[in-house]
XYZ file of C-alpha atoms in Angstrom:
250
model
C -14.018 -150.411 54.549
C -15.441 -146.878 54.001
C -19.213 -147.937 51.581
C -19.789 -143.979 51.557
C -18.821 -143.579 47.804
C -20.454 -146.716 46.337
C -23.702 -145.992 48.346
C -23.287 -142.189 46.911
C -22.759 -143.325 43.431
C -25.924 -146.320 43.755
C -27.888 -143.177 44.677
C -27.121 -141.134 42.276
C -27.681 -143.517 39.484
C -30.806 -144.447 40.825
C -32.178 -140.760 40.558
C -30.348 -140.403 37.233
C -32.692 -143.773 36.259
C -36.041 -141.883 38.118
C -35.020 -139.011 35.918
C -35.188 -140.765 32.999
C -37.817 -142.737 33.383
C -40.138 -139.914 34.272
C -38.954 -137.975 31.052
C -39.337 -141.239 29.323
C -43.082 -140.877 30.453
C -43.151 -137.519 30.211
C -42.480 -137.386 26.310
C -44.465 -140.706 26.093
C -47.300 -139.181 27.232
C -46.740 -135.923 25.415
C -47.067 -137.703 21.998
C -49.939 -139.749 22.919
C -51.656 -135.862 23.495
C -50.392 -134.702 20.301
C -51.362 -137.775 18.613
C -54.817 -137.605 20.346
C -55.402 -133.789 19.284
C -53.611 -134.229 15.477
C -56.765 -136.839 15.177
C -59.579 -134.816 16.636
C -58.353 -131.800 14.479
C -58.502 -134.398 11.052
C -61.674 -135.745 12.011
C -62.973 -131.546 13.136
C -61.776 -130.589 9.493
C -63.507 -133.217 7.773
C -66.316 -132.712 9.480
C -66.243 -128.819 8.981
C -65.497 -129.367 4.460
C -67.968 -131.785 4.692
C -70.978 -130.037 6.234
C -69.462 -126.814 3.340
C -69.846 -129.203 0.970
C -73.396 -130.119 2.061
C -74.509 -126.873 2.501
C -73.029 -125.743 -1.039
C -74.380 -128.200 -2.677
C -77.957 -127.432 -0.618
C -77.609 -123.597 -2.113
C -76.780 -124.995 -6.047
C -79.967 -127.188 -5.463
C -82.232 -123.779 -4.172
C -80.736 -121.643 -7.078
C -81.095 -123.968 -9.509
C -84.767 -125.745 -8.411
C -86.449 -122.733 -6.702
C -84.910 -119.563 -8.367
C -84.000 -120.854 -11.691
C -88.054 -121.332 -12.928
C -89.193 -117.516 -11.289
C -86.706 -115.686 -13.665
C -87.256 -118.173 -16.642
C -90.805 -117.497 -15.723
C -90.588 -113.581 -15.588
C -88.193 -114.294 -18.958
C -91.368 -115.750 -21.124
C -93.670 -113.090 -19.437
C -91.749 -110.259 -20.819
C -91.407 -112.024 -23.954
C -95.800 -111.996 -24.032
C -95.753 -108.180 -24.199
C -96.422 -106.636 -26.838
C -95.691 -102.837 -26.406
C -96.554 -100.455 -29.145
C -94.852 -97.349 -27.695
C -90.711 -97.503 -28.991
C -90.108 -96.130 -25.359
C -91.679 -98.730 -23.775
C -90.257 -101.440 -26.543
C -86.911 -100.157 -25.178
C -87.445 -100.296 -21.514
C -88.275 -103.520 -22.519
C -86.134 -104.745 -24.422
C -83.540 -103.567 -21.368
C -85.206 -105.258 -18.823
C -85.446 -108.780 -20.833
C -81.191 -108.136 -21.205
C -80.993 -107.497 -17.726
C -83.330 -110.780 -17.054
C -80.297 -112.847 -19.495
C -77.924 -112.013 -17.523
C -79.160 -112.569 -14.135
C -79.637 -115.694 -14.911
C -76.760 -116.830 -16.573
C -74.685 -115.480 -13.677
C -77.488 -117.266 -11.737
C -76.266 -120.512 -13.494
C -72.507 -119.192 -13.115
C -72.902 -119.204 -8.827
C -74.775 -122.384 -8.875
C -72.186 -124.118 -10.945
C -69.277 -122.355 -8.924
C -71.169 -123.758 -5.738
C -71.316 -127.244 -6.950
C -70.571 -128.003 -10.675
C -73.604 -130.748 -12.089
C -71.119 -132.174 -14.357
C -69.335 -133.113 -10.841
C -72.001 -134.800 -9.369
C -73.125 -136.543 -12.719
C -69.828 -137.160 -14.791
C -67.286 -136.863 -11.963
C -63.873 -135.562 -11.413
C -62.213 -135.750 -14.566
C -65.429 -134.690 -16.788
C -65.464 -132.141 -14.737
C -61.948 -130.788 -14.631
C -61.962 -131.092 -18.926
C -65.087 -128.907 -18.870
C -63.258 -126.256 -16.227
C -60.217 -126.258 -18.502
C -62.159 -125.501 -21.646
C -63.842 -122.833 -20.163
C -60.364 -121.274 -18.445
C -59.239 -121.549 -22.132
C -62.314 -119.222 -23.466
C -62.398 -116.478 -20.628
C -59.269 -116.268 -18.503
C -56.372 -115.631 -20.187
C -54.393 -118.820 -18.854
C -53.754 -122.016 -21.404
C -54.750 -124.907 -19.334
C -53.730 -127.926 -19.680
C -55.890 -131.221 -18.091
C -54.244 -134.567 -19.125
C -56.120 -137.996 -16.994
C -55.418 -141.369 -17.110
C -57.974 -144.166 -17.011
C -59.426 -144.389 -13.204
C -61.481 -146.149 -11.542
C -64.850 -144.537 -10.559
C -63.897 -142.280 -7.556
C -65.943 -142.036 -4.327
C -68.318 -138.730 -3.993
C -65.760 -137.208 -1.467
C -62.762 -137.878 -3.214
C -64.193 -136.057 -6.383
C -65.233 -132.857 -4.457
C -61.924 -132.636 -2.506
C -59.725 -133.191 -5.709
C -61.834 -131.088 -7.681
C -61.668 -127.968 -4.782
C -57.874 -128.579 -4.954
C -57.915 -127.696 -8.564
C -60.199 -125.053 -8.336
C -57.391 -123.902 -5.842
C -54.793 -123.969 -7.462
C -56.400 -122.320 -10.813
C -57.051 -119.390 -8.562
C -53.891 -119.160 -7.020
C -52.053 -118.900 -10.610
C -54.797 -116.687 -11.743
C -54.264 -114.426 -9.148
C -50.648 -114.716 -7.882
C -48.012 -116.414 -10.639
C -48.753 -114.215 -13.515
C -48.121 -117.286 -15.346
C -48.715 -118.303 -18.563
C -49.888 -121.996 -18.926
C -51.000 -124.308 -16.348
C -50.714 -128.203 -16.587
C -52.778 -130.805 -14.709
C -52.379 -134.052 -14.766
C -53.936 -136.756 -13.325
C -52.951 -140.550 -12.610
C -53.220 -143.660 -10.481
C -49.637 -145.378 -9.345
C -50.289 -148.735 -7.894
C -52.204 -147.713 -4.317
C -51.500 -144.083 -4.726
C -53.475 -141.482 -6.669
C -51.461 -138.537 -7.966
C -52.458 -135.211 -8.895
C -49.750 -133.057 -10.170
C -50.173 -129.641 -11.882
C -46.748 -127.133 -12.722
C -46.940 -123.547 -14.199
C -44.516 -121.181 -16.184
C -45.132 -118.361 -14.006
C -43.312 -116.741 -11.349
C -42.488 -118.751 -8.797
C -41.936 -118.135 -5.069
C -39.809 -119.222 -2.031
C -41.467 -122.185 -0.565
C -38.967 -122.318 2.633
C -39.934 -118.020 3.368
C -43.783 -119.019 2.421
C -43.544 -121.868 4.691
C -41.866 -120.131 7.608
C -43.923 -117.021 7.450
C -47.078 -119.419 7.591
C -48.822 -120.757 4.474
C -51.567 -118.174 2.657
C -55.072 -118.747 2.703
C -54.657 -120.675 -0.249
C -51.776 -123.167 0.233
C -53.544 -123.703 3.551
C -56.708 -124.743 1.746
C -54.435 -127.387 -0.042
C -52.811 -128.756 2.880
C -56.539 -129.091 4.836
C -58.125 -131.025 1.456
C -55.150 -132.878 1.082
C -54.934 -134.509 4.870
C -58.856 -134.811 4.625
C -58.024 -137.331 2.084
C -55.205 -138.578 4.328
C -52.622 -137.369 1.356
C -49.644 -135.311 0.938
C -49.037 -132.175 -0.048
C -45.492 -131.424 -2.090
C -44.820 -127.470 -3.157
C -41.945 -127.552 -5.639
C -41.118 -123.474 -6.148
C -38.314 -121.164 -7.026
C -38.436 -117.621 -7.809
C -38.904 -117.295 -11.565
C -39.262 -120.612 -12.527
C -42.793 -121.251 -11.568
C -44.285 -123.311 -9.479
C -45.016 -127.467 -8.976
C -47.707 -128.690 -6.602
C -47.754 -133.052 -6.515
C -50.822 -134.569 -4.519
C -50.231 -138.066 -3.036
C -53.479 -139.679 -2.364
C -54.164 -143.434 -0.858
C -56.625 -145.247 -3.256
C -57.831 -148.875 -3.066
C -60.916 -150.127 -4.834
């Protein structure tokens, strides 16, 4: 009886199982690496906003401790003169304006760095304060609607609150929109931030291919700091939605 075949076709399964075993492996092991790296690049971001966040807050602290009470200082001296000469008065008078406004700018960077009503009211205080100010100055209705939640860690606050500030400039800047909603809410162990616009929209599938903007990126990295997810709702014309998943326990 002639055993060439069946010993041809045993080997050749075998190999076929070698084969697929060591791609099996292969892709095992491939994962594992991706998994690995996907981690070390989370825990490299959060590392990287966190150490911003500490050194922003550091510079709010020097403006606001150290360089705050020289001007206010120089302020009251000017104020002590008493100049008899209207040229001088003038010069003055110029000076003490240009002393105003250095430091309310001052106060402006400070707050930009690291807003005190942040650190001292939290998230939501915060974000009602931002949209009355957008109201005054910018040109964009905003909108901020919360519901009651819990008292939020110091890290969730600062992310959530950069993600607005985010998308405020991105609207500003790119949607030529009109109004700007933002609301926020807990559902069950999720927290949800969701903000839309009337303004002009864009394709999310060409944005997305092409590689996100500075911006959207910016949202993505706070998002997965926070171990959330990011959804861009967009269409050309129709504005544009943005929905923030977040885990929350207390």
């Amino acid at each position: 009886m002639d055993t060439t075949a069946p010993s041809l076709f045993l080997a050749i399964l075998i190999a076929c199982l070698i084969v697929g075993v060591l791609i099996i492996f292969f892709t095992a092991t491939m994962l594992r690496y991706q998994k690995k790296n996907l981690i070390l690049y989370k825990a490299k971001l959060a590392a990287e906003i966190t150490t911003l966040e500490k050194e922003r807050t550091r510079m709010a602290e020097d403006l606001h401790d150290e360089l705050g009470p020289v001007l206010a200082g120089i302020k009251l001296k000017l104020n002590s003169l008493d100049l008899p000469e209207p040229r001088d008065k003038a010069m003055l008078d110029k000076v003490h304006f240009d002393i105003v406004a250095l430091i309310n700018r001052m106060k402006d960077i400070s707050n930009d760095l690291m807003p005190a009503v942040l650190i001292k009211k939290g998230f939501v205080r915060a974000m009602e304060i931002t949209a009355e100010e957008m109201n005054q100055h910018k040109g964009l209705e905003v909108h901020f609607s919360a519901d009651d939640i819990p008292t939020l860690e110091s890290l969730v606050s600062v992310n959530l609150y950069r993600i607005c500030q985010e998308i405020l400039t991105n609207t500003i800047k790119h949607a030529r929109a009109k109004t700007l909603s933002i609301h926020f809410e807990r559902s069950g162990h999720l927290l949800i931030l969701t903000s839309v616009d009337d303004g002009k929209g864009f394709d999310h599938r060409v944005a997305s291919s092409q590689g996100s903007g500075y911006g959207l990126m910016n949202l993505h990295n706070r998002t997965e700091m926070l171990g959330g997810e990011l959804f861009v709702e967009s269409t050309p014309g129709l504005g544009t939605k943005y929905r923030i998943e977040i885990p929350f326990s207390l």
